[in-house]
Amino acid sequence: MATTLAFVTCDAAIDHSLLDGLFTAAVEESYNMITVDGHTSTNDTALIMANGLAGNAEIMPGTAEAELFGEALKTLMLAMARAVVRDGEGATKFVTIRVGQAESATAARTIAFAIANSPLVKTALFGQDPNWGRILSAAGMAGPDFDPDRSDLMINHTYIFSQGNPVMLSRREMMALMAPKEIDIELNLFTGGHSAVVYTSDLSYDYVKINAEYHT
């Protein structure tokens, strides 16, 4: 993924420290939760500017206005971040990775990114191969402990693996789950109460072609 620059401007009058905190939280749940190929840039930047020209009473911490502004900002930033994934080099699918019931927020995030960045998972997504083994293998190598015999895995809200066993679906049914342009993968670990959501894309022939033919 190339250098990503995100600029947000508004005319709201808002406390500086509040704006900084709300923006940091919004970035954490959006741009910091996307990956196309796992390769980030040292120059990635997200910034926000508010000139106060709206003439509103200054938005202060702990107010209803601060909550509304924060939620609107998160919605905007998430839409922008998801657009980056959709525009990924050679991307043909938009994929949401949900890891739930993990022992910690860090564990959930680590496992979700391990799945999202796995070349074997990403190529299976492109080939519409419902390979649950690749997903669980990527989760297993991430580091945090979990027991596959207690875990559930769903693709587009259909169970394909549950409590240590694959769900008996026909190959046609399995491949149909992978056909849509938007794929939702959900892994529940049953080791705690934490979750994470990461957005990614598949890895296609065009990704290799674009990057192989690109010359500086």
mmCIF file of C-alpha atoms in Angstrom:
data_model
loop_
_atom_site.group_PDB
_atom_site.id
_atom_site.type_symbol
_atom_site.label_atom_id
_atom_site.label_comp_id
_atom_site.label_asym_id
_atom_site.label_seq_id
_atom_site.Cartn_x
_atom_site.Cartn_y
_atom_site.Cartn_z
ATOM 1 C CA MET A 1 0.000 0.000 0.000
ATOM 2 C CA ALA A 2 1.399 3.371 -1.001
ATOM 3 C CA THR A 3 1.834 6.402 1.219
ATOM 4 C CA THR A 4 -1.600 7.395 2.535
ATOM 5 C CA LEU A 5 -2.405 11.034 3.282
ATOM 6 C CA ALA A 6 -5.728 11.873 4.944
ATOM 7 C CA PHE A 7 -6.824 15.488 5.411
ATOM 8 C CA VAL A 8 -10.012 16.504 7.212
ATOM 9 C CA THR A 9 -11.158 20.133 7.405
ATOM 10 C CA CYS A 10 -14.156 21.705 9.095
ATOM 11 C CA ASP A 11 -15.362 25.106 10.272
ATOM 12 C CA ALA A 12 -16.397 24.055 13.778
ATOM 13 C CA ALA A 13 -15.298 25.977 16.849
ATOM 14 C CA ILE A 14 -13.965 23.229 19.111
ATOM 15 C CA ASP A 15 -11.535 22.936 22.004
ATOM 16 C CA HIS A 16 -8.083 22.070 20.637
ATOM 17 C CA SER A 17 -7.300 19.249 23.034
ATOM 18 C CA LEU A 18 -10.770 17.778 22.528
ATOM 19 C CA LEU A 19 -10.349 17.838 18.756
ATOM 20 C CA ASP A 20 -6.974 16.135 19.059
ATOM 21 C CA GLY A 21 -8.386 13.399 21.276
ATOM 22 C CA LEU A 22 -11.439 12.767 19.109
ATOM 23 C CA PHE A 23 -9.338 12.640 15.957
ATOM 24 C CA THR A 24 -6.833 10.236 17.507
ATOM 25 C CA ALA A 25 -9.676 7.923 18.539
ATOM 26 C CA ALA A 26 -11.254 8.105 15.079
ATOM 27 C CA VAL A 27 -7.959 7.286 13.345
ATOM 28 C CA GLU A 28 -7.376 4.350 15.694
ATOM 29 C CA GLU A 29 -10.694 2.782 14.663
ATOM 30 C CA SER A 30 -10.338 3.528 10.952
ATOM 31 C CA TYR A 31 -6.978 4.103 9.272
ATOM 32 C CA ASN A 32 -5.165 2.051 11.903
ATOM 33 C CA MET A 33 -7.474 -0.891 11.180
ATOM 34 C CA ILE A 34 -6.945 -1.289 7.431
ATOM 35 C CA THR A 35 -4.396 -3.202 5.398
ATOM 36 C CA VAL A 36 -4.001 -3.951 1.709
ATOM 37 C CA ASP A 37 -0.710 -5.842 1.657
ATOM 38 C CA GLY A 38 0.702 -5.289 5.144
ATOM 39 C CA HIS A 39 3.261 -2.801 3.866
ATOM 40 C CA THR A 40 2.939 0.611 5.509
ATOM 41 C CA SER A 41 4.751 3.818 4.661
ATOM 42 C CA THR A 42 6.941 5.841 7.007
ATOM 43 C CA ASN A 43 5.206 8.914 5.580
ATOM 44 C CA ASP A 44 1.565 7.992 6.264
ATOM 45 C CA THR A 45 -0.230 11.051 7.635
ATOM 46 C CA ALA A 46 -3.688 11.931 8.934
ATOM 47 C CA LEU A 47 -4.508 15.446 10.104
ATOM 48 C CA ILE A 48 -7.520 17.583 10.903
ATOM 49 C CA MET A 49 -8.025 21.343 10.789
ATOM 50 C CA ALA A 50 -10.893 23.359 12.280
ATOM 51 C CA ASN A 51 -10.997 27.108 11.642
ATOM 52 C CA GLY A 52 -13.940 27.956 13.912
ATOM 53 C CA LEU A 53 -15.724 30.043 11.283
ATOM 54 C CA ALA A 54 -19.052 28.266 11.866
ATOM 55 C CA GLY A 55 -19.658 30.698 14.703
ATOM 56 C CA ASN A 56 -20.964 28.039 17.085
ATOM 57 C CA ALA A 57 -20.296 28.112 20.806
ATOM 58 C CA GLU A 58 -16.970 26.340 21.279
ATOM 59 C CA ILE A 59 -17.473 22.598 21.674
ATOM 60 C CA MET A 60 -16.026 21.527 25.000
ATOM 61 C CA PRO A 61 -15.145 18.130 26.527
ATOM 62 C CA GLY A 62 -17.935 16.214 28.235
ATOM 63 C CA THR A 63 -20.770 17.845 26.313
ATOM 64 C CA ALA A 64 -23.441 16.311 24.090
ATOM 65 C CA GLU A 65 -21.987 18.310 21.199
ATOM 66 C CA ALA A 66 -18.584 16.726 21.761
ATOM 67 C CA GLU A 67 -20.140 13.263 21.617
ATOM 68 C CA LEU A 68 -22.022 14.070 18.413
ATOM 69 C CA PHE A 69 -18.916 15.555 16.793
ATOM 70 C CA GLY A 70 -16.858 12.515 17.786
ATOM 71 C CA GLU A 71 -19.362 10.041 16.353
ATOM 72 C CA ALA A 72 -19.645 12.003 13.102
ATOM 73 C CA LEU A 73 -15.861 12.133 12.837
ATOM 74 C CA LYS A 74 -15.562 8.366 13.354
ATOM 75 C CA THR A 75 -18.181 7.748 10.657
ATOM 76 C CA LEU A 76 -16.332 9.997 8.210
ATOM 77 C CA MET A 77 -12.898 8.531 8.941
ATOM 78 C CA LEU A 78 -14.148 4.965 8.633
ATOM 79 C CA ALA A 79 -15.712 5.728 5.248
ATOM 80 C CA MET A 80 -12.440 7.285 4.062
ATOM 81 C CA ALA A 81 -10.358 4.373 5.332
ATOM 82 C CA ARG A 82 -12.628 1.768 3.749
ATOM 83 C CA ALA A 83 -12.333 3.658 0.451
ATOM 84 C CA VAL A 84 -8.548 3.203 0.604
ATOM 85 C CA VAL A 85 -9.025 -0.570 0.849
ATOM 86 C CA ARG A 86 -11.556 -0.647 -1.990
ATOM 87 C CA ASP A 87 -9.041 1.234 -4.139
ATOM 88 C CA GLY A 88 -6.209 -1.183 -3.298
ATOM 89 C CA GLU A 89 -3.924 -2.230 -6.125
ATOM 90 C CA GLY A 90 -5.659 -4.984 -8.079
ATOM 91 C CA ALA A 91 -8.316 -5.463 -5.403
ATOM 92 C CA THR A 92 -11.448 -7.362 -6.464
ATOM 93 C CA LYS A 93 -12.967 -7.928 -3.008
ATOM 94 C CA PHE A 94 -13.554 -5.857 0.105
ATOM 95 C CA VAL A 95 -13.078 -8.024 3.187
ATOM 96 C CA THR A 96 -14.086 -7.411 6.796
ATOM 97 C CA ILE A 97 -12.234 -9.509 9.381
ATOM 98 C CA ARG A 98 -13.952 -9.726 12.768
ATOM 99 C CA VAL A 99 -12.285 -11.429 15.714
ATOM 100 C CA GLY A 100 -14.510 -11.725 18.751
ATOM 101 C CA GLN A 101 -14.510 -13.011 22.314
ATOM 102 C CA ALA A 102 -10.715 -12.750 22.563
ATOM 103 C CA GLU A 103 -8.714 -12.590 25.795
ATOM 104 C CA SER A 104 -7.713 -8.957 25.195
ATOM 105 C CA ALA A 105 -8.145 -6.141 22.702
ATOM 106 C CA THR A 106 -4.506 -6.591 21.695
ATOM 107 C CA ALA A 107 -5.018 -10.310 21.065
ATOM 108 C CA ALA A 108 -8.098 -9.656 18.940
ATOM 109 C CA ARG A 109 -6.298 -6.997 16.893
ATOM 110 C CA THR A 110 -3.167 -9.131 16.444
ATOM 111 C CA ILE A 111 -5.133 -12.128 15.210
ATOM 112 C CA ALA A 112 -7.351 -10.046 12.921
ATOM 113 C CA PHE A 113 -4.318 -8.462 11.255
ATOM 114 C CA ALA A 114 -2.589 -11.844 10.942
ATOM 115 C CA ILE A 115 -5.576 -13.140 8.982
ATOM 116 C CA ALA A 116 -5.915 -9.946 6.939
ATOM 117 C CA ASN A 117 -2.221 -9.895 5.965
ATOM 118 C CA SER A 118 -1.859 -13.610 5.184
ATOM 119 C CA PRO A 119 -0.926 -14.082 1.498
ATOM 120 C CA LEU A 120 -2.546 -17.530 1.561
ATOM 121 C CA VAL A 121 -5.819 -16.143 2.914
ATOM 122 C CA LYS A 122 -5.773 -13.222 0.484
ATOM 123 C CA THR A 123 -5.124 -15.402 -2.567
ATOM 124 C CA ALA A 124 -7.846 -17.825 -1.439
ATOM 125 C CA LEU A 125 -10.228 -14.872 -1.319
ATOM 126 C CA PHE A 126 -9.294 -13.928 -4.877
ATOM 127 C CA GLY A 127 -9.718 -17.522 -6.057
ATOM 128 C CA GLN A 128 -13.014 -17.872 -4.170
ATOM 129 C CA ASP A 129 -11.587 -20.840 -2.299
ATOM 130 C CA PRO A 130 -13.401 -21.371 1.047
ATOM 131 C CA ASN A 131 -10.239 -22.610 2.753
ATOM 132 C CA TRP A 132 -11.032 -22.384 6.464
ATOM 133 C CA GLY A 133 -7.684 -24.043 7.244
ATOM 134 C CA ARG A 134 -5.754 -21.042 5.926
ATOM 135 C CA ILE A 135 -7.773 -18.675 8.095
ATOM 136 C CA LEU A 136 -7.303 -20.715 11.264
ATOM 137 C CA SER A 137 -3.626 -21.278 10.468
ATOM 138 C CA ALA A 138 -3.062 -17.533 10.102
ATOM 139 C CA ALA A 139 -4.862 -16.948 13.395
ATOM 140 C CA GLY A 140 -2.839 -19.663 15.093
ATOM 141 C CA MET A 141 0.527 -18.254 14.060
ATOM 142 C CA ALA A 142 -0.377 -14.765 15.314
ATOM 143 C CA GLY A 143 0.787 -15.482 18.860
ATOM 144 C CA PRO A 144 -2.146 -15.172 21.281
ATOM 145 C CA ASP A 145 -3.363 -18.517 22.594
ATOM 146 C CA PHE A 146 -6.763 -19.920 21.698
ATOM 147 C CA ASP A 147 -8.235 -23.395 21.331
ATOM 148 C CA PRO A 148 -9.590 -24.248 17.856
ATOM 149 C CA ASP A 149 -11.738 -26.917 19.499
ATOM 150 C CA ARG A 150 -13.661 -24.078 21.168
ATOM 151 C CA SER A 151 -13.656 -21.652 18.226
ATOM 152 C CA ASP A 152 -16.260 -20.785 15.606
ATOM 153 C CA LEU A 153 -15.569 -19.438 12.111
ATOM 154 C CA MET A 154 -18.138 -17.880 9.798
ATOM 155 C CA ILE A 155 -17.991 -16.517 6.260
ATOM 156 C CA ASN A 156 -20.787 -14.124 5.364
ATOM 157 C CA HIS A 157 -22.654 -15.162 8.521
ATOM 158 C CA THR A 158 -22.594 -18.885 7.656
ATOM 159 C CA TYR A 159 -20.700 -21.288 9.910
ATOM 160 C CA ILE A 160 -17.914 -23.145 8.106
ATOM 161 C CA PHE A 161 -16.032 -24.345 11.211
ATOM 162 C CA SER A 162 -17.388 -24.849 14.704
ATOM 163 C CA GLN A 163 -15.934 -26.234 17.926
ATOM 164 C CA GLY A 164 -13.051 -28.057 16.273
ATOM 165 C CA ASN A 165 -14.906 -29.418 13.250
ATOM 166 C CA PRO A 166 -15.648 -28.220 9.717
ATOM 167 C CA VAL A 167 -19.321 -27.668 8.961
ATOM 168 C CA MET A 168 -20.562 -30.075 6.310
ATOM 169 C CA LEU A 169 -21.477 -27.828 3.401
ATOM 170 C CA SER A 170 -21.236 -28.818 -0.251
ATOM 171 C CA ARG A 171 -18.388 -27.388 -2.310
ATOM 172 C CA ARG A 172 -20.946 -25.414 -4.315
ATOM 173 C CA GLU A 173 -22.378 -23.915 -1.117
ATOM 174 C CA MET A 174 -18.894 -23.087 0.159
ATOM 175 C CA MET A 175 -17.807 -21.405 -3.066
ATOM 176 C CA ALA A 176 -21.048 -19.423 -3.177
ATOM 177 C CA LEU A 177 -20.057 -17.886 0.148
ATOM 178 C CA MET A 178 -16.889 -16.535 -1.481
ATOM 179 C CA ALA A 179 -18.518 -15.173 -4.644
ATOM 180 C CA PRO A 180 -19.717 -11.741 -3.426
ATOM 181 C CA LYS A 181 -17.520 -8.686 -3.843
ATOM 182 C CA GLU A 182 -17.842 -8.053 -0.114
ATOM 183 C CA ILE A 183 -16.770 -10.834 2.258
ATOM 184 C CA ASP A 184 -17.315 -10.914 6.018
ATOM 185 C CA ILE A 185 -15.091 -13.299 8.000
ATOM 186 C CA GLU A 186 -15.860 -13.733 11.691
ATOM 187 C CA LEU A 187 -13.766 -15.777 14.120
ATOM 188 C CA ASN A 188 -14.963 -16.179 17.699
ATOM 189 C CA LEU A 189 -12.354 -17.522 20.121
ATOM 190 C CA PHE A 190 -14.310 -17.821 23.389
ATOM 191 C CA THR A 191 -11.306 -16.830 25.491
ATOM 192 C CA GLY A 192 -12.623 -13.473 26.720
ATOM 193 C CA GLY A 193 -14.797 -10.498 25.904
ATOM 194 C CA HIS A 194 -12.718 -8.402 23.512
ATOM 195 C CA SER A 195 -13.033 -7.862 19.770
ATOM 196 C CA ALA A 196 -11.432 -6.162 16.771
ATOM 197 C CA VAL A 197 -12.445 -5.391 13.195
ATOM 198 C CA VAL A 198 -9.903 -5.083 10.377
ATOM 199 C CA TYR A 199 -10.641 -4.215 6.750
ATOM 200 C CA THR A 200 -8.613 -5.658 3.887
ATOM 201 C CA SER A 201 -8.738 -6.796 0.263
ATOM 202 C CA ASP A 202 -7.804 -9.860 -1.722
ATOM 203 C CA LEU A 203 -4.505 -10.388 -3.562
ATOM 204 C CA SER A 204 -4.988 -10.738 -7.310
ATOM 205 C CA TYR A 205 -2.962 -11.282 -10.470
ATOM 206 C CA ASP A 206 -3.255 -7.551 -11.129
ATOM 207 C CA TYR A 207 -1.586 -6.732 -7.802
ATOM 208 C CA VAL A 208 1.515 -8.622 -8.934
ATOM 209 C CA LYS A 209 1.343 -7.115 -12.424
ATOM 210 C CA ILE A 210 0.977 -3.535 -11.162
ATOM 211 C CA ASN A 211 3.870 -3.812 -8.735
ATOM 212 C CA ALA A 212 6.112 -5.848 -11.034
ATOM 213 C CA GLU A 213 5.755 -3.355 -13.873
ATOM 214 C CA TYR A 214 6.126 -0.253 -11.705
ATOM 215 C CA HIS A 215 9.553 1.363 -12.040
ATOM 216 C CA THR A 216 10.930 4.342 -10.128
#
